[in-house]
Tab-separated table of C-alpha atoms in Angstrom:
chain	number	residue	atom	x	y	z
A	10	MET	CA	0.000	0.000	0.000
A	11	ALA	CA	1.497	3.342	-1.059
A	12	HIS	CA	0.486	6.536	0.748
A	13	ALA	CA	1.306	9.726	-1.180
A	14	VAL	CA	2.534	12.494	1.125
A	15	PRO	CA	4.231	15.855	0.577
A	16	ARG	CA	7.251	14.801	2.663
A	17	TRP	CA	8.193	11.552	4.419
A	18	GLU	CA	8.708	13.397	7.684
A	19	GLU	CA	5.077	14.528	7.812
A	20	ALA	CA	3.959	10.885	8.199
A	21	TRP	CA	6.733	9.522	10.423
A	22	GLY	CA	5.137	10.734	13.655
A	23	ARG	CA	2.044	8.678	12.930
A	24	TYR	CA	3.469	5.549	11.335
A	25	ALA	CA	6.824	5.297	13.121
A	26	THR	CA	6.313	6.881	16.545
A	27	ASP	CA	2.608	6.220	17.191
A	28	LEU	CA	2.323	2.837	15.449
A	29	GLY	CA	5.851	1.455	15.584
A	30	GLY	CA	6.633	1.071	11.883
A	31	ARG	CA	10.370	0.500	11.418
A	32	TRP	CA	12.365	1.584	8.388
A	33	SER	CA	12.680	-1.135	5.752
A	34	SER	CA	13.934	0.532	2.585
A	35	GLY	CA	13.868	3.744	0.663
A	36	GLY	CA	15.633	6.103	-1.666
A	37	THR	CA	15.021	8.488	-4.524
A	38	ASN	CA	13.990	8.113	-8.121
A	39	VAL	CA	13.050	10.425	-10.956
A	40	GLY	CA	10.038	12.325	-9.656
A	41	PHE	CA	9.451	10.403	-6.442
A	42	ALA	CA	11.033	9.095	-3.245
A	43	PRO	CA	9.678	5.784	-1.874
A	44	GLY	CA	10.221	4.981	1.803
A	45	GLN	CA	8.866	1.710	3.196
A	46	LEU	CA	8.058	1.067	6.847
A	47	ARG	CA	7.591	-2.472	8.176
A	48	PHE	CA	5.181	-3.356	10.991
A	49	ALA	CA	5.370	-6.161	13.545
A	50	ASN	CA	3.665	-8.752	11.331
A	51	GLY	CA	5.877	-7.948	8.341
A	52	ALA	CA	3.312	-5.878	6.430
A	53	ARG	CA	4.613	-2.643	4.966
A	54	ILE	CA	3.387	0.759	3.956
A	55	GLU	CA	5.217	2.838	1.387
A	56	LEU	CA	5.399	6.588	1.911
A	57	LEU	CA	5.658	8.166	-1.508
A	58	ALA	CA	6.907	11.763	-1.666
A	59	PRO	CA	7.809	13.978	-4.647
A	60	PHE	CA	11.485	14.251	-5.587
A	61	GLU	CA	12.815	16.446	-8.358
A	62	PRO	CA	9.340	17.080	-9.785
A	63	GLU	CA	10.872	19.237	-12.496
A	64	ARG	CA	12.136	15.987	-14.060
A	65	ASN	CA	8.908	14.036	-13.580
A	66	ASP	CA	5.900	15.686	-11.976
A	67	PHE	CA	3.421	12.764	-11.873
A	68	LEU	CA	3.356	12.575	-8.079
A	69	ALA	CA	3.378	16.334	-7.577
A	70	ARG	CA	0.403	16.550	-9.935
A	71	PHE	CA	-1.395	13.808	-8.000
A	72	LEU	CA	-0.924	15.718	-4.740
A	73	ASP	CA	-1.989	19.010	-6.340
A	74	ARG	CA	-5.114	17.391	-7.787
A	75	SER	CA	-6.170	15.019	-5.022
A	76	GLY	CA	-4.156	15.922	-1.944
A	77	PRO	CA	-2.287	13.336	0.107
A	78	GLY	CA	-3.820	9.892	0.418
A	79	ALA	CA	-3.816	6.379	-0.997
A	80	HIS	CA	-1.879	6.235	-4.261
A	81	HIS	CA	-1.523	2.595	-5.331
A	82	LEU	CA	-1.584	-1.061	-4.343
A	83	THR	CA	1.433	-3.181	-5.302
A	84	PHE	CA	1.174	-6.860	-6.228
A	85	LYS	CA	4.407	-8.750	-6.791
A	86	VAL	CA	4.176	-11.366	-9.512
A	87	PRO	CA	6.602	-14.173	-10.415
A	88	ASP	CA	6.546	-13.316	-14.123
A	89	LEU	CA	5.444	-9.921	-15.402
A	90	ASP	CA	4.900	-11.207	-18.952
A	91	VAL	CA	2.470	-13.840	-17.707
A	92	ALA	CA	0.688	-11.344	-15.452
A	93	LEU	CA	0.270	-8.801	-18.255
A	94	ALA	CA	-1.005	-11.432	-20.660
A	95	ALA	CA	-3.587	-12.497	-18.074
A	96	ALA	CA	-4.590	-8.874	-17.476
A	97	ARG	CA	-5.096	-8.250	-21.182
A	98	HIS	CA	-7.061	-11.477	-21.539
A	99	ALA	CA	-9.318	-10.275	-18.709
A	100	GLY	CA	-9.990	-7.016	-20.564
A	101	PHE	CA	-7.499	-4.690	-18.864
A	102	THR	CA	-5.053	-2.413	-20.655
A	103	PRO	CA	-1.787	-2.265	-18.671
A	104	VAL	CA	0.082	1.035	-18.927
A	105	ASN	CA	3.557	2.433	-18.223
A	106	GLU	CA	5.403	-0.864	-18.539
A	107	ASP	CA	9.020	-0.319	-17.475
A	108	ARG	CA	11.937	-2.782	-17.569
A	109	SER	CA	14.764	-0.270	-17.427
A	110	ASP	CA	15.835	-1.499	-13.976
A	111	PRO	CA	17.163	-5.080	-14.254
A	112	ILE	CA	15.918	-5.976	-10.769
A	113	TRP	CA	12.509	-4.287	-10.936
A	114	PHE	CA	10.054	-4.791	-13.788
A	115	GLU	CA	6.692	-3.057	-13.451
A	116	ALA	CA	3.463	-2.076	-15.148
A	117	PHE	CA	0.213	-0.545	-13.938
A	118	LEU	CA	-3.536	-0.872	-14.212
A	119	HIS	CA	-5.212	2.517	-14.466
A	120	PRO	CA	-7.714	3.414	-11.702
A	121	ARG	CA	-10.462	3.805	-14.320
A	122	GLU	CA	-10.155	0.044	-14.856
A	123	ALA	CA	-8.976	-0.988	-11.384
A	124	THR	CA	-11.858	0.099	-9.123
A	125	GLY	CA	-10.575	3.606	-8.502
A	126	ILE	CA	-7.028	2.795	-7.342
A	127	VAL	CA	-3.777	2.418	-9.275
A	128	VAL	CA	-2.642	-1.223	-9.228
A	129	GLN	CA	1.077	-1.839	-9.688
A	130	LEU	CA	2.275	-5.215	-10.961
A	131	ALA	CA	5.941	-5.798	-10.161
A	132	GLN	CA	8.492	-8.544	-10.722
A	133	THR	CA	11.685	-8.502	-8.651
A	134	PRO	CA	14.185	-11.185	-7.626
A	135	ILE	CA	15.241	-9.477	-4.403
A	136	GLU	CA	13.898	-7.934	-1.203
A	137	TRP	CA	15.193	-4.367	-1.104
A	138	VAL	CA	16.589	-3.105	2.207
A	139	SER	CA	18.467	0.072	3.048
A	140	ASP	CA	19.622	2.051	6.062
A	141	PRO	CA	17.178	4.610	7.496
A	142	PRO	CA	17.708	8.321	6.995
A	143	GLY	CA	19.577	10.038	9.807
A	144	ASN	CA	16.455	11.868	10.968
A	145	PHE	CA	14.181	8.805	11.077
A	146	PRO	CA	12.578	8.680	14.560
A	147	SER	CA	13.669	5.854	16.831
A	148	ALA	CA	11.472	6.624	19.850
A	149	LEU	CA	8.087	4.899	20.140
A	150	ARG	CA	4.880	6.183	21.717
A	151	ALA	CA	4.914	5.853	25.515
A	152	ARG	CA	2.400	3.739	27.410
A	153	THR	CA	-0.115	5.720	29.402
A	154	ASP	CA	1.032	4.129	32.672
A	155	GLY	CA	4.631	5.184	32.111
A	156	THR	CA	6.029	1.637	32.017
A	157	GLY	CA	7.855	2.145	28.741
A	158	PRO	CA	7.182	2.371	25.011
A	159	THR	CA	4.261	0.681	23.305
A	160	GLY	CA	5.033	-2.222	21.007
A	161	PRO	CA	4.812	-1.978	17.222
A	162	ALA	CA	1.426	-2.475	15.603
A	163	ASP	CA	0.320	-5.178	13.178
A	164	LEU	CA	-0.887	-3.833	9.845
A	165	LEU	CA	-3.685	-6.225	8.877
A	166	ARG	CA	-5.458	-4.967	5.799
A	167	VAL	CA	-6.513	-2.222	3.462
A	168	CYS	CA	-10.215	-1.317	3.365
A	169	HIS	CA	-11.229	-0.485	-0.218
A	170	VAL	CA	-14.780	0.753	-0.818
A	171	VAL	CA	-16.088	-0.017	-4.314
A	172	ASP	CA	-19.257	0.543	-6.296
A	173	ASP	CA	-19.304	-2.974	-7.801
A	174	LEU	CA	-18.267	-5.802	-5.501
A	175	ASP	CA	-18.405	-8.490	-8.199
A	176	ARG	CA	-16.127	-6.474	-10.477
A	177	ALA	CA	-13.696	-5.827	-7.633
A	178	GLN	CA	-13.605	-9.527	-6.751
A	179	ALA	CA	-12.921	-10.382	-10.387
A	180	LEU	CA	-9.864	-8.133	-10.264
A	181	PHE	CA	-8.417	-8.812	-6.821
A	182	GLY	CA	-9.713	-12.327	-6.268
A	183	GLY	CA	-9.623	-13.520	-9.880
A	184	LEU	CA	-6.831	-11.855	-11.830
A	185	LEU	CA	-4.692	-11.187	-8.737
A	186	ASP	CA	-5.369	-14.522	-6.992
A	187	GLY	CA	-6.705	-13.260	-3.676
A	188	ALA	CA	-8.377	-15.975	-1.615
A	189	VAL	CA	-11.708	-15.230	0.049
A	190	VAL	CA	-11.207	-15.791	3.799
A	191	ALA	CA	-14.359	-14.121	5.136
A	192	GLU	CA	-17.437	-12.299	3.904
A	193	GLY	CA	-20.620	-10.880	5.264
A	194	GLY	CA	-22.866	-7.895	5.506
A	195	ALA	CA	-25.176	-5.884	7.676
A	196	GLY	CA	-27.840	-3.411	6.702
A	197	ASP	CA	-26.785	-1.653	3.541
A	198	VAL	CA	-23.184	-2.933	3.510
A	199	ARG	CA	-21.579	-6.059	2.037
A	200	TRP	CA	-17.924	-6.960	2.464
A	201	VAL	CA	-15.379	-9.585	1.392
A	202	ASP	CA	-11.940	-10.209	2.902
A	203	LEU	CA	-9.174	-11.382	0.558
A	204	ALA	CA	-5.783	-12.760	1.559
A	205	TRP	CA	-2.500	-13.622	-0.156
A	206	PRO	CA	0.536	-15.543	1.126
A	207	GLY	CA	1.945	-12.311	2.604
A	208	PRO	CA	0.706	-10.587	5.768
A	209	LEU	CA	-1.388	-7.779	4.242
A	210	GLY	CA	-5.012	-8.457	3.357
A	211	LEU	CA	-7.667	-6.492	1.503
A	212	ARG	CA	-11.265	-5.841	2.550
A	213	LEU	CA	-13.657	-4.918	-0.250
A	214	VAL	CA	-16.751	-3.029	0.926
A	215	ALA	CA	-19.785	-2.179	-1.196
A	216	ALA	CA	-23.384	-1.136	-0.804
A	217	ALA	CA	-26.000	-3.853	-0.873
A	218	ASP	CA	-27.985	-3.915	-4.102
A	219	GLY	CA	-29.804	-0.658	-4.620
A	220	ALA	CA	-28.753	0.816	-1.291
A	221	THR	CA	-27.571	4.350	-0.777
A	222	GLY	CA	-25.993	5.864	2.267
A	223	GLU	CA	-22.483	5.981	3.650
A	224	VAL	CA	-20.935	3.899	0.856
A	225	ALA	CA	-22.331	6.208	-1.814
A	226	ALA	CA	-21.351	9.289	0.183
A	227	TRP	CA	-17.777	8.053	0.571
A	228	LEU	CA	-17.434	7.119	-3.109
A	229	ASP	CA	-18.946	10.412	-4.304
A	230	GLY	CA	-19.348	9.071	-7.833
A	231	ARG	CA	-16.015	7.220	-7.975
A	232	PRO	CA	-15.753	3.530	-8.939
A	233	GLY	CA	-13.770	2.904	-5.758
A	234	ARG	CA	-11.792	4.619	-3.044
A	235	VAL	CA	-9.468	3.353	-0.305
A	236	ARG	CA	-10.912	4.373	3.038
A	237	HIS	CA	-8.518	3.187	5.715
A	238	LEU	CA	-5.830	0.844	6.927
A	239	GLU	CA	-6.713	-1.520	9.755
A	240	LEU	CA	-4.139	-2.114	12.482
A	241	VAL	CA	-3.960	-3.947	15.792
A	242	VAL	CA	-2.378	-1.554	18.263
A	243	GLU	CA	-1.319	-1.452	21.882
A	244	GLU	CA	-3.416	1.213	23.666
A	245	PRO	CA	-5.196	2.533	20.549
A	246	LEU	CA	-6.850	5.321	22.527
A	247	GLY	CA	-3.376	6.653	23.264
A	248	VAL	CA	-2.810	7.431	19.583
A	249	THR	CA	-3.293	11.114	18.825
A	250	GLY	CA	-6.554	11.749	16.998
A	251	THR	CA	-8.483	8.703	18.254
A	252	GLY	CA	-11.463	8.634	20.553
A	253	GLN	CA	-14.448	8.094	18.306
A	254	PRO	CA	-15.868	4.650	17.519
A	255	ALA	CA	-15.251	3.482	13.980
A	256	SER	CA	-17.939	4.164	11.419
A	257	ASP	CA	-20.389	1.408	10.490
A	258	LEU	CA	-18.810	1.537	7.046
A	259	CYS	CA	-15.779	-0.212	8.530
A	260	PHE	CA	-18.053	-3.076	9.613
A	261	LEU	CA	-15.361	-4.503	11.844
A	262	GLY	CA	-17.520	-5.292	14.853
A	263	GLU	CA	-16.722	-8.988	14.640
A	264	ASP	CA	-13.151	-8.164	15.600
A	265	GLY	CA	-14.005	-6.244	18.748
A	266	PRO	CA	-14.245	-2.518	19.451
A	267	VAL	CA	-12.542	-0.297	16.906
A	268	VAL	CA	-11.628	3.375	16.996
A	269	GLU	CA	-10.758	5.357	13.944
A	270	ILE	CA	-8.595	8.230	12.856
A	271	PRO	CA	-10.380	9.959	9.970
A	272	PRO	CA	-8.526	10.629	6.711
A	273	ALA	CA	-8.314	14.346	7.458
A	274	ASP	CA	-6.194	13.555	10.516
A	275	ASN	CA	-3.797	11.199	8.719
A	276	LEU	CA	-2.799	12.921	5.486
A	277	GLY	CA	-5.848	11.723	3.571
A	278	LEU	CA	-5.794	8.044	4.586
A	279	GLY	CA	-7.962	6.834	7.461
A	280	LEU	CA	-6.853	4.384	10.147
A	281	ALA	CA	-9.027	1.838	11.971
A	282	LEU	CA	-7.355	0.724	15.207
A	283	ARG	CA	-8.287	-2.135	17.487
A	284	ALA	CA	-6.564	-3.210	20.660
A	285	MET	CA	-4.129	-6.062	20.999
A	286	ASP	CA	-5.364	-8.972	23.095
């Protein structure tokens, strides 16, 4: 999951200090700087900031147009040629294929075709690691009782609200091989949880047939929109910006009480936090 931000440092307080994400890898490229943070269960978030936009302004334009928030979902594939052939056979038109880096081949599905979010398909033979920047924060959020720092969070899944659940399942569960591990609904909301061999899952949420309400309000005419990341956190109410119960749109009640940080308080990407056992 890539979160577009104006500067890495603007998100470090939340993801590194509050939630315990540790530096995994990062650097600079033409037009953008990716910095990945790893959580306790191995799941990662990529903070994507502009770099030398005068050479390539795609990310700067995204931030100017949409503001900070969810930018893309990355799916690593064993063979990019096979993945692109399957995508084309399924009716998609991959764009921006790039093999200029011998250890990173990539292509993308446009959000118009991919339920409102950029989908990156990537083939790489290695796991990239690098040293953290000198100003990366090492301190973690303190426990409320003063007994020391809180532990790092688990990043469980991305919640992606869509206008067509069947179409979204065809993409993420069909083309991209996600396995259905849970599904359900309540009132006007239906949801499906998908999982892959890695630690990060995806929850697809849609309105029940013909229903209007919070799903439609959140989508605001879009085919899909990432709403939040779900994490399991030590002392979630100690995280700055929490305190309100999560919206019914999260529909996470089966996992216990959840509090949320709205997108406006996390650079355009909401967080749903539930307590560790």
